[in-house]
């Protein structure tokens, strides 16, 4: 019966390092090539733009007052503000995080 080929620990470690480096390079290449397409700008109504600007103003005032770890809540409900404005406001506020 033939003897099995013995390989040193250094050879196995070097092989694993080469495989890991190749995997990382392939992952980086795939991530760079699959960048999402930019979303087209949606038209925003004047009422919605005014509402978002009002909230920005309130946030700026709260920041100037020195609100450190406090939570700022908005309880005003505006009639006539549709779902498109809710989406715009959510996108606007999430963009500021």
mmCIF file of C-alpha atoms in Angstrom:
data_model
loop_
_atom_site.group_PDB
_atom_site.id
_atom_site.type_symbol
_atom_site.label_atom_id
_atom_site.label_comp_id
_atom_site.label_asym_id
_atom_site.label_seq_id
_atom_site.Cartn_x
_atom_site.Cartn_y
_atom_site.Cartn_z
ATOM 1 C CA UNK A 1 0.000 0.000 0.000
ATOM 2 C CA UNK A 2 1.516 3.374 -0.973
ATOM 3 C CA UNK A 3 2.262 5.920 1.704
ATOM 4 C CA UNK A 4 0.112 9.101 1.725
ATOM 5 C CA UNK A 5 1.811 12.300 0.699
ATOM 6 C CA UNK A 6 2.572 14.409 3.736
ATOM 7 C CA UNK A 7 2.287 18.173 3.536
ATOM 8 C CA UNK A 8 3.528 20.569 6.110
ATOM 9 C CA UNK A 9 1.359 22.928 8.126
ATOM 10 C CA UNK A 10 2.998 25.869 6.406
ATOM 11 C CA UNK A 11 1.866 24.592 3.024
ATOM 12 C CA UNK A 12 -1.737 24.229 4.244
ATOM 13 C CA UNK A 13 -1.669 27.683 5.844
ATOM 14 C CA UNK A 14 -0.253 29.225 2.668
ATOM 15 C CA UNK A 15 -2.923 27.497 0.564
ATOM 16 C CA UNK A 16 -5.694 28.805 2.851
ATOM 17 C CA UNK A 17 -4.259 32.317 2.726
ATOM 18 C CA UNK A 18 -4.163 32.238 -1.077
ATOM 19 C CA UNK A 19 -7.761 30.974 -1.232
ATOM 20 C CA UNK A 20 -8.950 33.637 1.234
ATOM 21 C CA UNK A 21 -7.177 36.410 -0.668
ATOM 22 C CA UNK A 22 -8.708 35.208 -3.943
ATOM 23 C CA UNK A 23 -12.158 35.105 -2.336
ATOM 24 C CA UNK A 24 -11.793 38.623 -0.940
ATOM 25 C CA UNK A 25 -10.593 39.951 -4.299
ATOM 26 C CA UNK A 26 -13.497 38.279 -6.105
ATOM 27 C CA UNK A 27 -16.003 39.655 -3.576
ATOM 28 C CA UNK A 28 -14.606 43.173 -3.904
ATOM 29 C CA UNK A 29 -14.775 42.923 -7.676
ATOM 30 C CA UNK A 30 -18.371 41.727 -7.624
ATOM 31 C CA UNK A 31 -19.394 44.444 -5.160
ATOM 32 C CA UNK A 32 -17.833 47.133 -7.324
ATOM 33 C CA UNK A 33 -19.453 45.872 -10.506
ATOM 34 C CA UNK A 34 -22.949 45.511 -9.067
ATOM 35 C CA UNK A 35 -23.471 49.060 -7.823
ATOM 36 C CA UNK A 36 -27.196 49.922 -7.790
ATOM 37 C CA UNK A 37 -28.498 52.298 -10.409
ATOM 38 C CA UNK A 38 -29.357 55.752 -9.042
ATOM 39 C CA UNK A 39 -33.066 56.285 -8.560
ATOM 40 C CA UNK A 40 -34.627 59.016 -10.681
ATOM 41 C CA UNK A 41 -35.816 62.092 -8.841
ATOM 42 C CA UNK A 42 -39.509 62.032 -8.043
ATOM 43 C CA UNK A 43 -41.515 65.197 -8.397
ATOM 44 C CA UNK A 44 -42.456 66.614 -4.997
ATOM 45 C CA UNK A 45 -45.540 68.733 -4.462
ATOM 46 C CA UNK A 46 -45.146 72.261 -3.096
ATOM 47 C CA UNK A 47 -47.047 71.342 0.088
ATOM 48 C CA UNK A 48 -44.759 68.393 0.694
ATOM 49 C CA UNK A 49 -41.609 70.462 0.082
ATOM 50 C CA UNK A 50 -42.894 73.078 2.532
ATOM 51 C CA UNK A 51 -43.667 70.376 5.118
ATOM 52 C CA UNK A 52 -40.167 68.865 4.812
ATOM 53 C CA UNK A 53 -38.596 72.341 5.069
ATOM 54 C CA UNK A 54 -40.653 73.023 8.221
ATOM 55 C CA UNK A 55 -39.413 69.810 9.808
ATOM 56 C CA UNK A 56 -35.817 70.671 8.863
ATOM 57 C CA UNK A 57 -36.284 74.066 10.523
ATOM 58 C CA UNK A 58 -37.628 72.412 13.696
ATOM 59 C CA UNK A 59 -34.710 69.984 13.745
ATOM 60 C CA UNK A 60 -32.231 72.853 13.364
ATOM 61 C CA UNK A 61 -33.887 74.754 16.224
ATOM 62 C CA UNK A 62 -33.774 71.684 18.455
ATOM 63 C CA UNK A 63 -30.098 71.182 17.647
ATOM 64 C CA UNK A 64 -29.286 74.821 18.449
ATOM 65 C CA UNK A 65 -31.032 74.498 21.811
ATOM 66 C CA UNK A 66 -28.488 71.842 22.713
ATOM 67 C CA UNK A 67 -30.642 68.751 22.642
ATOM 68 C CA UNK A 68 -28.023 66.083 23.253
ATOM 69 C CA UNK A 69 -29.426 62.584 23.563
ATOM 70 C CA UNK A 70 -33.042 63.660 23.608
ATOM 71 C CA UNK A 71 -35.721 62.388 21.264
ATOM 72 C CA UNK A 72 -37.548 64.857 19.071
ATOM 73 C CA UNK A 73 -41.102 63.798 18.219
ATOM 74 C CA UNK A 74 -43.552 65.339 15.790
ATOM 75 C CA UNK A 75 -47.222 64.959 16.602
ATOM 76 C CA UNK A 76 -48.771 67.312 14.061
ATOM 77 C CA UNK A 77 -50.873 65.560 11.466
ATOM 78 C CA UNK A 78 -51.484 67.539 8.315
ATOM 79 C CA UNK A 79 -54.533 66.946 6.219
ATOM 80 C CA UNK A 80 -53.853 66.648 2.529
ATOM 81 C CA UNK A 81 -50.364 65.211 2.926
ATOM 82 C CA UNK A 82 -50.463 62.049 0.893
ATOM 83 C CA UNK A 83 -48.477 58.850 0.868
ATOM 84 C CA UNK A 84 -45.960 60.333 -1.573
ATOM 85 C CA UNK A 85 -45.079 62.999 0.983
ATOM 86 C CA UNK A 86 -44.714 60.388 3.718
ATOM 87 C CA UNK A 87 -42.277 58.512 1.490
ATOM 88 C CA UNK A 88 -40.385 61.710 0.675
ATOM 89 C CA UNK A 89 -40.157 62.656 4.360
ATOM 90 C CA UNK A 90 -38.942 59.179 5.322
ATOM 91 C CA UNK A 91 -36.292 59.236 2.580
ATOM 92 C CA UNK A 92 -35.230 62.758 3.580
ATOM 93 C CA UNK A 93 -34.877 61.907 7.271
ATOM 94 C CA UNK A 94 -33.138 58.580 6.653
ATOM 95 C CA UNK A 95 -30.662 60.387 4.432
ATOM 96 C CA UNK A 96 -29.670 62.577 7.396
ATOM 97 C CA UNK A 97 -28.679 59.635 9.625
#
